[in-house]
Tab-separated table of C-alpha atoms in Angstrom:
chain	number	residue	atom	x	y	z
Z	10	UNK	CA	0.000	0.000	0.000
Z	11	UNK	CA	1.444	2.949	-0.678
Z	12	UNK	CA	0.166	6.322	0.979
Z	13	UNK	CA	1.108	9.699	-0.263
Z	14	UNK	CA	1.660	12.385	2.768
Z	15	UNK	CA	-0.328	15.388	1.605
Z	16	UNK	CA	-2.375	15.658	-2.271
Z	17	UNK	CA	-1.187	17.391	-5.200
Z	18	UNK	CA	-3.884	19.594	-6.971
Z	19	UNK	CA	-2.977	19.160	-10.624
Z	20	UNK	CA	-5.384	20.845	-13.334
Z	21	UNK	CA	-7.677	17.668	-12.952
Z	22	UNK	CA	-9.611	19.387	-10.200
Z	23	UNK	CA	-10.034	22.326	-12.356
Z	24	UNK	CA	-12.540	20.537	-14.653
Z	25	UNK	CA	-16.008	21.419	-12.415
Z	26	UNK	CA	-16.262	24.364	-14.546
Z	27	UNK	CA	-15.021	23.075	-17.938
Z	28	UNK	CA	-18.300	22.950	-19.352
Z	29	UNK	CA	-20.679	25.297	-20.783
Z	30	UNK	CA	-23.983	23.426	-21.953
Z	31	UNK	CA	-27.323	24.817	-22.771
Z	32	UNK	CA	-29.740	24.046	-20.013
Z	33	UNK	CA	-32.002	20.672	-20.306
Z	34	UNK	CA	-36.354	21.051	-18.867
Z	35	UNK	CA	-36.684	17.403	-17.971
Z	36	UNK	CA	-38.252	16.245	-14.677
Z	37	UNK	CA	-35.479	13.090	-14.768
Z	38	UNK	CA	-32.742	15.334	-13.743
Z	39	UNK	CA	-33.319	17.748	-10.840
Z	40	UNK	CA	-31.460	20.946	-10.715
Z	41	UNK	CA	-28.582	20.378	-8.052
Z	42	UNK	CA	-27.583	22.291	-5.001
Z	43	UNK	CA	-25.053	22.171	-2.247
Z	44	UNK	CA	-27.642	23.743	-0.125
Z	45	UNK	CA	-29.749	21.427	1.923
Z	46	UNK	CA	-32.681	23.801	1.928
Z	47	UNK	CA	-32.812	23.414	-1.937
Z	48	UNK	CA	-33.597	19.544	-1.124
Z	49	UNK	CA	-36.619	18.967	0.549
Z	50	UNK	CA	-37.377	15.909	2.666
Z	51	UNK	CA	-38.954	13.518	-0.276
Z	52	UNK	CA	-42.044	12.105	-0.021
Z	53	UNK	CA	-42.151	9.307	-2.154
Z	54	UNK	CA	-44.452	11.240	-4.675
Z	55	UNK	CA	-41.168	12.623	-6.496
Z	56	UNK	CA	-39.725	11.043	-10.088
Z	57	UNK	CA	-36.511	10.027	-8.251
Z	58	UNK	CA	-38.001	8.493	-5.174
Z	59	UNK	CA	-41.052	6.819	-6.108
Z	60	UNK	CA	-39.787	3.568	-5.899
Z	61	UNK	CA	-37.822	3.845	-2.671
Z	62	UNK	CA	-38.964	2.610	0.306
Z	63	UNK	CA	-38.183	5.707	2.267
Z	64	UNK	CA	-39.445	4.336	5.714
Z	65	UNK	CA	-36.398	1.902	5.484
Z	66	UNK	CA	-33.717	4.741	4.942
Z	67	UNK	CA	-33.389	5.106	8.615
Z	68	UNK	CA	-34.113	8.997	8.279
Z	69	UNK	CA	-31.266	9.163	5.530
Z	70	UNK	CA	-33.423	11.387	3.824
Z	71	UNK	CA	-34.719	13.214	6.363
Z	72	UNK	CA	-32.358	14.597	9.545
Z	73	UNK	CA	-31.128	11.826	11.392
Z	74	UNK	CA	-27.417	12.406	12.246
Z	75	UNK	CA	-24.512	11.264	9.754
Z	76	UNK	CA	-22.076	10.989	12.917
Z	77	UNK	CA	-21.471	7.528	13.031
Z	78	UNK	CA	-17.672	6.391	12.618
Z	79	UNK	CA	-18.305	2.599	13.708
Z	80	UNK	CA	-16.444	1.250	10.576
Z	81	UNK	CA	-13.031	0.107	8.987
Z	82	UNK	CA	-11.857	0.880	5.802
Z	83	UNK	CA	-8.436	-1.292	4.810
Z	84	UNK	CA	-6.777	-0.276	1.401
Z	85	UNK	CA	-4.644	-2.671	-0.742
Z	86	UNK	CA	-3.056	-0.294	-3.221
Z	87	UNK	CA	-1.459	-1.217	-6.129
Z	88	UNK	CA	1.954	0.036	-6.887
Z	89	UNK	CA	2.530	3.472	-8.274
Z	90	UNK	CA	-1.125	4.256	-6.634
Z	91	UNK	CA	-1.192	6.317	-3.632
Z	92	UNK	CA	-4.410	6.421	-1.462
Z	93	UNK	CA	-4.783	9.094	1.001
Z	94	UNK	CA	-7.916	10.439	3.694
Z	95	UNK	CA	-7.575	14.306	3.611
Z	96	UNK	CA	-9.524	16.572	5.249
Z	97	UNK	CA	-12.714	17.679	3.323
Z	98	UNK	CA	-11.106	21.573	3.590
Z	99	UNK	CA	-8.775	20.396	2.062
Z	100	UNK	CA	-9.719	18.343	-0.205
Z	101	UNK	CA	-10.178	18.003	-4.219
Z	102	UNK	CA	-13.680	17.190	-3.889
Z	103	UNK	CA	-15.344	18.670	-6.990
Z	104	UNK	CA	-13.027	17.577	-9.697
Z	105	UNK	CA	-15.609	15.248	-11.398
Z	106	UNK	CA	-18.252	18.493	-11.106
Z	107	UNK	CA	-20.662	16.822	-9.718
Z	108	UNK	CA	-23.156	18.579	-7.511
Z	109	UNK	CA	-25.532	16.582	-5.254
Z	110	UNK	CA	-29.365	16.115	-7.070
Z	111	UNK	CA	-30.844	14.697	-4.405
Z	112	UNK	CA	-31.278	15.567	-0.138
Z	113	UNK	CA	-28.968	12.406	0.734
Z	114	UNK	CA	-26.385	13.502	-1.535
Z	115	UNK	CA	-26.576	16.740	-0.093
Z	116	UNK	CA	-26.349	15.472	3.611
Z	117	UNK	CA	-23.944	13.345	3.075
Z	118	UNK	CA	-21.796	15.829	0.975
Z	119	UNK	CA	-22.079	18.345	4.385
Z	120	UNK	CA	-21.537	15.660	6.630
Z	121	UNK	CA	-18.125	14.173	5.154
Z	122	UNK	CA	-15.433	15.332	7.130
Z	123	UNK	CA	-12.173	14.191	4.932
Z	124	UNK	CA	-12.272	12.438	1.479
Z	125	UNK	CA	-10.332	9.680	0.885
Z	126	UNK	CA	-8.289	10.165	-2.512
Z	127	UNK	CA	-6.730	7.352	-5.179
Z	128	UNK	CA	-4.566	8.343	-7.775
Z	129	UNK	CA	-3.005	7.078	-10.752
Z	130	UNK	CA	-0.518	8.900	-11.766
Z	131	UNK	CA	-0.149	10.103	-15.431
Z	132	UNK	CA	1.056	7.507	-18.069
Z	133	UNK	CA	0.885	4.881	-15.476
Z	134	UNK	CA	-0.211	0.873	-16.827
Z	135	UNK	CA	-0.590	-0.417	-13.209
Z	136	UNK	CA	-1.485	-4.256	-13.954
Z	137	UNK	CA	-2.847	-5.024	-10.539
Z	138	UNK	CA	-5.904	-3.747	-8.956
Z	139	UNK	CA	-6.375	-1.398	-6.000
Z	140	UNK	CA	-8.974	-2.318	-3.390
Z	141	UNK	CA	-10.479	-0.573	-1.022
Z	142	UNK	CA	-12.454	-2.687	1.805
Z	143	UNK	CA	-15.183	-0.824	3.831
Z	144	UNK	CA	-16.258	-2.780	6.368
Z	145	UNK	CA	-19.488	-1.825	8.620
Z	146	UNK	CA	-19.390	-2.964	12.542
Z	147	UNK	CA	-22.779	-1.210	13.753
Z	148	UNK	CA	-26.094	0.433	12.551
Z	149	UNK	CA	-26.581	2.140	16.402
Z	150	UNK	CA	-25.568	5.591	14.281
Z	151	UNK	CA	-25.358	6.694	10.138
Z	152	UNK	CA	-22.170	7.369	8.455
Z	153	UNK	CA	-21.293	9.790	5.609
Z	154	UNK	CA	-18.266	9.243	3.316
Z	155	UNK	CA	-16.628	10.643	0.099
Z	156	UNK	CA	-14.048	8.687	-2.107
Z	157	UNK	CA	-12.576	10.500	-5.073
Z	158	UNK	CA	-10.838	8.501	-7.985
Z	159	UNK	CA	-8.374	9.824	-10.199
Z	160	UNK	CA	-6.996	8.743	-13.122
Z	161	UNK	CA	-3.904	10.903	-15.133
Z	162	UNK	CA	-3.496	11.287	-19.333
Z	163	UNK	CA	-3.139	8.076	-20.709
Z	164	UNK	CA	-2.964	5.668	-17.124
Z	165	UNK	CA	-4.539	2.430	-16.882
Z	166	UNK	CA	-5.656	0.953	-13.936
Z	167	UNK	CA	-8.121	-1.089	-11.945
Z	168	UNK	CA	-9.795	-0.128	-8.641
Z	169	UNK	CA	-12.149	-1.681	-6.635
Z	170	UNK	CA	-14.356	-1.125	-3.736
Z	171	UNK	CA	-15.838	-3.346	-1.634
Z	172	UNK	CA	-18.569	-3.171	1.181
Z	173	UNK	CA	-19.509	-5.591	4.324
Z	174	UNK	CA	-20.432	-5.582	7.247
Z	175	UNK	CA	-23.622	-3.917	8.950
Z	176	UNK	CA	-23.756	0.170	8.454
Z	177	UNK	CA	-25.939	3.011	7.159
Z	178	UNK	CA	-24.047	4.525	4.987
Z	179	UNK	CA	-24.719	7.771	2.927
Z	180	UNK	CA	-22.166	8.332	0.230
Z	181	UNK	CA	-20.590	10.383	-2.985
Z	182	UNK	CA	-18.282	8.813	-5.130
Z	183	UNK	CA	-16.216	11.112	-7.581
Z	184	UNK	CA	-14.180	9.513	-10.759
Z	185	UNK	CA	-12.290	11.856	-13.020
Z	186	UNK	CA	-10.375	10.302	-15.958
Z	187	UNK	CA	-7.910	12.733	-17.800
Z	188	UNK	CA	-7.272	12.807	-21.766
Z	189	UNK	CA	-6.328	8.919	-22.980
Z	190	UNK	CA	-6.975	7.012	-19.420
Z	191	UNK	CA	-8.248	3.919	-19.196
Z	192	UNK	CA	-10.692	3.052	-15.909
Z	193	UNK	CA	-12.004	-0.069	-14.589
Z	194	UNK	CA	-14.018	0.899	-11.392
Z	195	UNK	CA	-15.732	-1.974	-9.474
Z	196	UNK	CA	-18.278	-1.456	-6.197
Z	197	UNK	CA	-19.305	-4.920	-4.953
Z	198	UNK	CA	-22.349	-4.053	-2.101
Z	199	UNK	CA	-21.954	-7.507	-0.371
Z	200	UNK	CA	-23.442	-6.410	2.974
Z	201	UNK	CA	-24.722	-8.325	5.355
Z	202	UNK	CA	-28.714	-8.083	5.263
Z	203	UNK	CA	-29.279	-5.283	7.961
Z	204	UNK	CA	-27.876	-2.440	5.846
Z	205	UNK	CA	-28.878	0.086	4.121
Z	206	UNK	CA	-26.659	1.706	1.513
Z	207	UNK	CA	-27.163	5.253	-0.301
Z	208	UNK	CA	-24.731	6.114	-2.804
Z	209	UNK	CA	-24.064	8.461	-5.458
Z	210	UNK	CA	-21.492	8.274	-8.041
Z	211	UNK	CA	-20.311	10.602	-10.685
Z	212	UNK	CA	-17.654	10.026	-13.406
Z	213	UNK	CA	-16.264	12.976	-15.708
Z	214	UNK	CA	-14.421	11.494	-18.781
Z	215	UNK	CA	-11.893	13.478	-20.533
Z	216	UNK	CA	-11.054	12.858	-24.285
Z	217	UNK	CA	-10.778	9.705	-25.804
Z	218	UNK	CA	-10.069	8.112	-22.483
Z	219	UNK	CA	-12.055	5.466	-21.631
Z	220	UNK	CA	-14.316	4.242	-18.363
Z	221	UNK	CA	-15.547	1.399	-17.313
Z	222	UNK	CA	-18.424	1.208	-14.408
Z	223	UNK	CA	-19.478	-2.624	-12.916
Z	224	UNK	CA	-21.564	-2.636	-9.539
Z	225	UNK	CA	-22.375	-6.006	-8.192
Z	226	UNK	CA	-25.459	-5.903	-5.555
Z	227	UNK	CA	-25.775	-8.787	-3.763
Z	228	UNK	CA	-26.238	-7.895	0.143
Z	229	UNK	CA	-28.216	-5.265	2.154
Z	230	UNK	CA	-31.622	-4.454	2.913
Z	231	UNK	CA	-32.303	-1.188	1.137
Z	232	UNK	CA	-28.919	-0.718	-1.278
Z	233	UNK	CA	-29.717	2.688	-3.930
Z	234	UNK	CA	-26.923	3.295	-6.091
Z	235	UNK	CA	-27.187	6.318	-8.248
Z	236	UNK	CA	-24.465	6.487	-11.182
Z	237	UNK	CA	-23.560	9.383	-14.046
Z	238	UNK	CA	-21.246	10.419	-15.973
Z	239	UNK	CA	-20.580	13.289	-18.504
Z	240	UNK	CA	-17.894	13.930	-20.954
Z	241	UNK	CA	-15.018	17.022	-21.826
Z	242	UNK	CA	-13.830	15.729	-24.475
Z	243	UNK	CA	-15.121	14.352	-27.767
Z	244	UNK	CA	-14.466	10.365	-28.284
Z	245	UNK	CA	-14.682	9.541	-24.585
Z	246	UNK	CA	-16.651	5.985	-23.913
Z	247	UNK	CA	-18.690	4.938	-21.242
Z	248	UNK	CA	-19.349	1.018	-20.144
Z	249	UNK	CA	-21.656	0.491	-17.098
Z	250	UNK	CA	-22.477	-2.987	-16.224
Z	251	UNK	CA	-24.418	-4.877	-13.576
Z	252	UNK	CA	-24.958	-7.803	-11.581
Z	253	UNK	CA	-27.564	-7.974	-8.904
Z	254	UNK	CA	-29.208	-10.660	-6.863
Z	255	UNK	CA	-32.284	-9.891	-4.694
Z	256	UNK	CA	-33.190	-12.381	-1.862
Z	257	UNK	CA	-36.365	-12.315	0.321
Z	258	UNK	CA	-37.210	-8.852	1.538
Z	259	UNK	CA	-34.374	-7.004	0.170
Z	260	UNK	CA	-34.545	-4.343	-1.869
Z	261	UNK	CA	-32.123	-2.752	-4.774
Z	262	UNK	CA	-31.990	0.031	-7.067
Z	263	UNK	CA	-29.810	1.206	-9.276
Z	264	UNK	CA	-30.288	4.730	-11.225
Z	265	UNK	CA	-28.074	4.601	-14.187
Z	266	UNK	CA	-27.459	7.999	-16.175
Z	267	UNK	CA	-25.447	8.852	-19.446
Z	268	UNK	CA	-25.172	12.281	-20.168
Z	269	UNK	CA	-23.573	13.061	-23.440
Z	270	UNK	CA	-22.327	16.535	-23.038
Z	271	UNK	CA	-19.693	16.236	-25.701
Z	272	UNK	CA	-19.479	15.326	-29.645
Z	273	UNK	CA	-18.255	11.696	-30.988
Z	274	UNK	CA	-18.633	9.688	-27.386
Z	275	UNK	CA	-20.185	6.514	-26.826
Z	276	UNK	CA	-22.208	4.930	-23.937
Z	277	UNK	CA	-22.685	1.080	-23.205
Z	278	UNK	CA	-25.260	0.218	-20.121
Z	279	UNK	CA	-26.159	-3.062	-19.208
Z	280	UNK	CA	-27.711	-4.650	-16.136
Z	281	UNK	CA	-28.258	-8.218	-15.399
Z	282	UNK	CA	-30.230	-9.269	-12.108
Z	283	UNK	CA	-32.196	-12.235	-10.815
Z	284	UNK	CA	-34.838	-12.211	-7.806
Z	285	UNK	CA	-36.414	-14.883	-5.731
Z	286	UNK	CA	-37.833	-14.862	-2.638
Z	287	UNK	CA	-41.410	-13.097	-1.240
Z	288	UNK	CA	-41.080	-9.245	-1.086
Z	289	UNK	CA	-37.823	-9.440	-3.313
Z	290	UNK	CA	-37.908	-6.108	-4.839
Z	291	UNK	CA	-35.023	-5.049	-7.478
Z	292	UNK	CA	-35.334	-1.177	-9.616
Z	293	UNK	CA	-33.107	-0.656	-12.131
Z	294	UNK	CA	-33.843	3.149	-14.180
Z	295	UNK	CA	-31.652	3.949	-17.239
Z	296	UNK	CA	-31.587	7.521	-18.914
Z	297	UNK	CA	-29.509	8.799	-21.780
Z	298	UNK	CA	-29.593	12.255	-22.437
Z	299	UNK	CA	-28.395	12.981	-25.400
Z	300	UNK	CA	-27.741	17.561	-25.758
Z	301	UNK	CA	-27.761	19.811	-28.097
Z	302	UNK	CA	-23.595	19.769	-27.880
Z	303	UNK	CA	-23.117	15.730	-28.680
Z	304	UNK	CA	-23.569	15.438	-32.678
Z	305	UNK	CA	-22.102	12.128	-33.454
Z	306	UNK	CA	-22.772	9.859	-30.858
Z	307	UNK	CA	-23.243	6.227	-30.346
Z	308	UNK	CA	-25.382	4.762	-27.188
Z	309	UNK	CA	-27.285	1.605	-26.193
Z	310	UNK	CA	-28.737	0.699	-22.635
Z	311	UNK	CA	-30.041	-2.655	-21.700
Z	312	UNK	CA	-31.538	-3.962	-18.453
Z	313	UNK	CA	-32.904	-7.755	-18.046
Z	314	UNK	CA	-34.442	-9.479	-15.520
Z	315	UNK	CA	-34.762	-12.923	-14.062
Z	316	UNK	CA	-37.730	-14.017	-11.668
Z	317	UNK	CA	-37.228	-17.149	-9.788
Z	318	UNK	CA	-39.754	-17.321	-7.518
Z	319	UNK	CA	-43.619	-15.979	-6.824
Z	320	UNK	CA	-43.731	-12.877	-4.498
Z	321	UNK	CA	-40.465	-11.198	-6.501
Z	322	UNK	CA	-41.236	-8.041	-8.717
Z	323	UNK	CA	-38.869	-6.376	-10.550
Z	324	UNK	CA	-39.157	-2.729	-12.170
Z	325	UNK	CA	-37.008	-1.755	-15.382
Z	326	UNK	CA	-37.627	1.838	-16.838
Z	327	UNK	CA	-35.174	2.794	-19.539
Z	328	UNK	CA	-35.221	6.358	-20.852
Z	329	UNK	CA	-33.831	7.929	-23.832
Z	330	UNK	CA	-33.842	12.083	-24.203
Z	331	UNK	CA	-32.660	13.564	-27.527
Z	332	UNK	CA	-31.711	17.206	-28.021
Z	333	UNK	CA	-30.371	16.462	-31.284
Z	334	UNK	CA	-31.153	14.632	-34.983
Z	335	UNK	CA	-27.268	14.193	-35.806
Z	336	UNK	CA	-26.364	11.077	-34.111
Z	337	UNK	CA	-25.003	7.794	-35.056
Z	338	UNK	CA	-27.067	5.570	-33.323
Z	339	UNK	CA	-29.007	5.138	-29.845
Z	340	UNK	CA	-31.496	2.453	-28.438
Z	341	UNK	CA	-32.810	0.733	-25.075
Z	342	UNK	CA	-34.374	-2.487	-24.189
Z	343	UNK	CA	-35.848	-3.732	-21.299
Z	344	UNK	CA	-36.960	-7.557	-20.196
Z	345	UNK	CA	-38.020	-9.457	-17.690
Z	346	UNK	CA	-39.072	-12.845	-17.311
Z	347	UNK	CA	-39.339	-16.518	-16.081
Z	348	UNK	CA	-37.433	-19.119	-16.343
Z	349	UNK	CA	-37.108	-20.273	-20.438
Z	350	UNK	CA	-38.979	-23.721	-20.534
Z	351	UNK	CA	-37.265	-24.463	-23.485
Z	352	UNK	CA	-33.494	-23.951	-22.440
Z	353	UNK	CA	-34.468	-26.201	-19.237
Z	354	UNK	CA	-36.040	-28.930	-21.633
Z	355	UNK	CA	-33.360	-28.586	-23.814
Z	356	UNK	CA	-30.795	-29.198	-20.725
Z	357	UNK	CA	-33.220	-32.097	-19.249
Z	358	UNK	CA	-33.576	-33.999	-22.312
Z	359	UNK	CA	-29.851	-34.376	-22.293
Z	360	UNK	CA	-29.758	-35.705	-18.913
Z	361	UNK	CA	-29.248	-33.255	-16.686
Z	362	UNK	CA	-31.544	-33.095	-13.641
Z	363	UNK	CA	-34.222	-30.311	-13.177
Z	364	UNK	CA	-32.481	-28.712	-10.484
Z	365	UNK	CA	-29.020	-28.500	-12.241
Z	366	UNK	CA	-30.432	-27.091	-15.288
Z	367	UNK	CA	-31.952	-24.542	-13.416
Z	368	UNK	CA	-28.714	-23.559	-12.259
Z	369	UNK	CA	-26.817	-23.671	-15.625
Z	370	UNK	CA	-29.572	-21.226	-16.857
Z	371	UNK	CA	-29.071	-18.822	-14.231
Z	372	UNK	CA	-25.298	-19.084	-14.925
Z	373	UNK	CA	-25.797	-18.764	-18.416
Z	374	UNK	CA	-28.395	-15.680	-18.189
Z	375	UNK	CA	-24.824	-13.920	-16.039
Z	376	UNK	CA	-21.919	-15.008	-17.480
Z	377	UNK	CA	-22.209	-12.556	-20.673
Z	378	UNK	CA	-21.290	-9.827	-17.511
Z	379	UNK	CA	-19.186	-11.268	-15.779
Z	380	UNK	CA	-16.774	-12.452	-18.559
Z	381	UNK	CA	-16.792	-8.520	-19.494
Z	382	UNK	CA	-15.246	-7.660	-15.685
Z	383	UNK	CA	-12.000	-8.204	-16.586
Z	384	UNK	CA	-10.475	-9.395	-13.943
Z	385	UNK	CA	-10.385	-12.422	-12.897
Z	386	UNK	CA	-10.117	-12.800	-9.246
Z	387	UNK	CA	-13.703	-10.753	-8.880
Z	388	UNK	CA	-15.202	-13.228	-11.372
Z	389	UNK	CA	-14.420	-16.084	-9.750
Z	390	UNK	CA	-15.936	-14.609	-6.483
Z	391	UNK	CA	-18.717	-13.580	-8.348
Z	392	UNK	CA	-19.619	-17.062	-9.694
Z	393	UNK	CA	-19.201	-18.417	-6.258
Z	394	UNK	CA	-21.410	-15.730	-4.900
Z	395	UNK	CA	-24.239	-16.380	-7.184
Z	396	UNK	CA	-23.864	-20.246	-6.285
Z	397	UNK	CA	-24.363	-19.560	-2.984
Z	398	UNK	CA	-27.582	-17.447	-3.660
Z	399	UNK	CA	-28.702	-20.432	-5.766
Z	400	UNK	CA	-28.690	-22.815	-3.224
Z	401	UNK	CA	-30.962	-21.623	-0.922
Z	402	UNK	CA	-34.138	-21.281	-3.584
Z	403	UNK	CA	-33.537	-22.630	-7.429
Z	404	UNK	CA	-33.918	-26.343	-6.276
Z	405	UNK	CA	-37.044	-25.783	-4.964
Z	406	UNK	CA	-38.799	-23.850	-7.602
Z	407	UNK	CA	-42.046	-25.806	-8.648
């Protein structure tokens, strides 16, 4: 691990003002604010929030104190990466130019008292990846945190952050990739079941530099995840992909928005997740706005959906918002299903027992994401992780 004694401000942090856009009317992206007062407590009624259960934030979203400091975080950093928690004064926060949409953003932007800052330095090709292992030990109080991610002119890197434990945790995420770099940027929520998770994450990508987004959602009882990311440069791509698994009772959403602010870049989203179990409840909500600014770009968003049991119900809503006729191509899809009787009669007429075939399916319906990860250490875990959900139900689905 190595751990760099104060943070350089380079230009990267300069970017929050870099561009100049025309303003978008759209009730799918509320203006944002740093001021709380300009967020008020939501009701449910509101585009954003209607399918949160808000009762089960724990007063995230309303006033309840983000105090709480009951939690480890342990950092494995690759070499030539340095990691360092500064205080929020001091800080870089802002580079990406994000500025919180929504009241928990807000809070938890307020409430942050240092951000804890990766960096890869310019021109670096650092082969390994970096984790960074936040580990809950008690829901008696909230916590607020801030991690900013940045990557220098033409670096390549992988960095990864992963979440257990029991917590309430509020949280903005800031990725900034300069000219040429090359991102992979992994969140795995593997929580125990007692949490509750609200994060926001915002990536700016520079020119021709490309970043990739995967979340895997597997534990918690309420986990949100809100993701964007914009563009300063033309030819600057965009992957987000997604794996989630929704047990009995749990609840997980993730809000998934492209914002093409500059000519000639691309965006790729695609979402995976399965549900069993009564009261499983997954939300997955993908917009692509395309402005006035982006002539010339390419998009696609995708979101499918596996129910393996009664008593699961899964919501998909993609969204597609176009400012502009000059564009080289841009779609959505959206399913969500049963099992496919024919791939399991296909699989049984071979020999292979109900129960296994049911399991190969499942597999099968993942692996096209998790192949794409790119590294291979979180695949494997992710294959054993969706084995282990598997046990519990797919052998006894009638």
């Amino acid at each position: 691990m190595s751990i760099a004694p104060e943070t350089s401000k380079t230009g990267i942090q300069d970017l929050s003002n870099a561009l100049e856009l025309s303003p978008v009317e759209s009730h799918l992206h509320p203006e944002g604010s740093f001021d709380l007062e300009d967020h008020p407590v939501p009701t449910g009624l509101e585009e954003i929030w209607r399918f949160t259960p808000l009762k089960r934030l724990r007063g995230l979203h309303q006033d309840t104190p983000l105090d709480g400091d009951d939690f480890k975080v342990e950092v494995d950093a690759a070499e030539g990466v340095t990691a360092v928690s500064v205080p929020a004064a001091d800080s870089a926060r802002g580079a990406s130019g994000y500025v919180p949409v929504d009241r928990v953003s807000a809070r938890a932007w307020a409430a942050a008292q240092s951000v804890f800052e990766v960096t890869i330095p310019a021109n670096a090709v650092i082969d390994e990846p970096t984790t960074i292992h936040l580990h809950g030990e008690s829901l008696d109080k909230a916590s607020a945190g801030h991690l900013l991610v940045r990557a220098g002119q033409f670096s390549k890197a992988v960095v990864v952050v992963d979440y257990d434990g029991s917590a309430t945790w509020a949280e903005n995420i800031e990725v900034v990739l300069e000219d040429g770099a090359q991102l992979t940027f992994v969140t795995i929520q593997d929580w125990n079941d007692d949490s509750v998770h609200v994060v926001t994450q915002h990536a700016r990508v520079g020119r021709d530099a490309e970043f990739r987004h995967v979340a895997v959602s597997l534990g918690g009882d309420v986990v949100r995840a809100s993701t964007s990311a914009d563009y300063l440069g033309t030819g600057g791509s965009v992957e987000m992909l997604g794996v989630y698994f929704a047990d009995a009772g749990q609840h997980i959403e993730h809000r998934l928005f492209a914002d093409h602010t500059a000519p000639r870049t691309k965006s790729n989203v695609e979402y995976k997740g399965a549900l069993q179990g009564k009261d499983a409840h997954t939300v997955w909500i993908g917009n692509v706005l395309i402005r006035k600014e982006a002539q010339g770009i390419l998009t696609y968003e995708s979101n499918d959906n596996l129910v393996l049991t009664d008593g699961a119900t899964a919501d998909s809503v993609p969204n597609l918002e176009i400012e502009t006729g000059d564009i080289e191509g841009a779609g959505h899809a959206s399913t969500t299903g049963r099992f496919d009787d024919e791939h399991l009669f296909y699989l049984q007429s071979r020999g292979i027992e109900e129960e296994e075939a049911r399991r190969l399916v499942v597999h099968g319906f993942f692996n096209d994401i998790i192949r794409r990860i790119g590294v291979p250490s979180l695949q494997e875990r992710l294959v054993a992780s969706i084995e282990e959900e598997l046990a519990e139900h797919v052998g006894r689905i009638s």
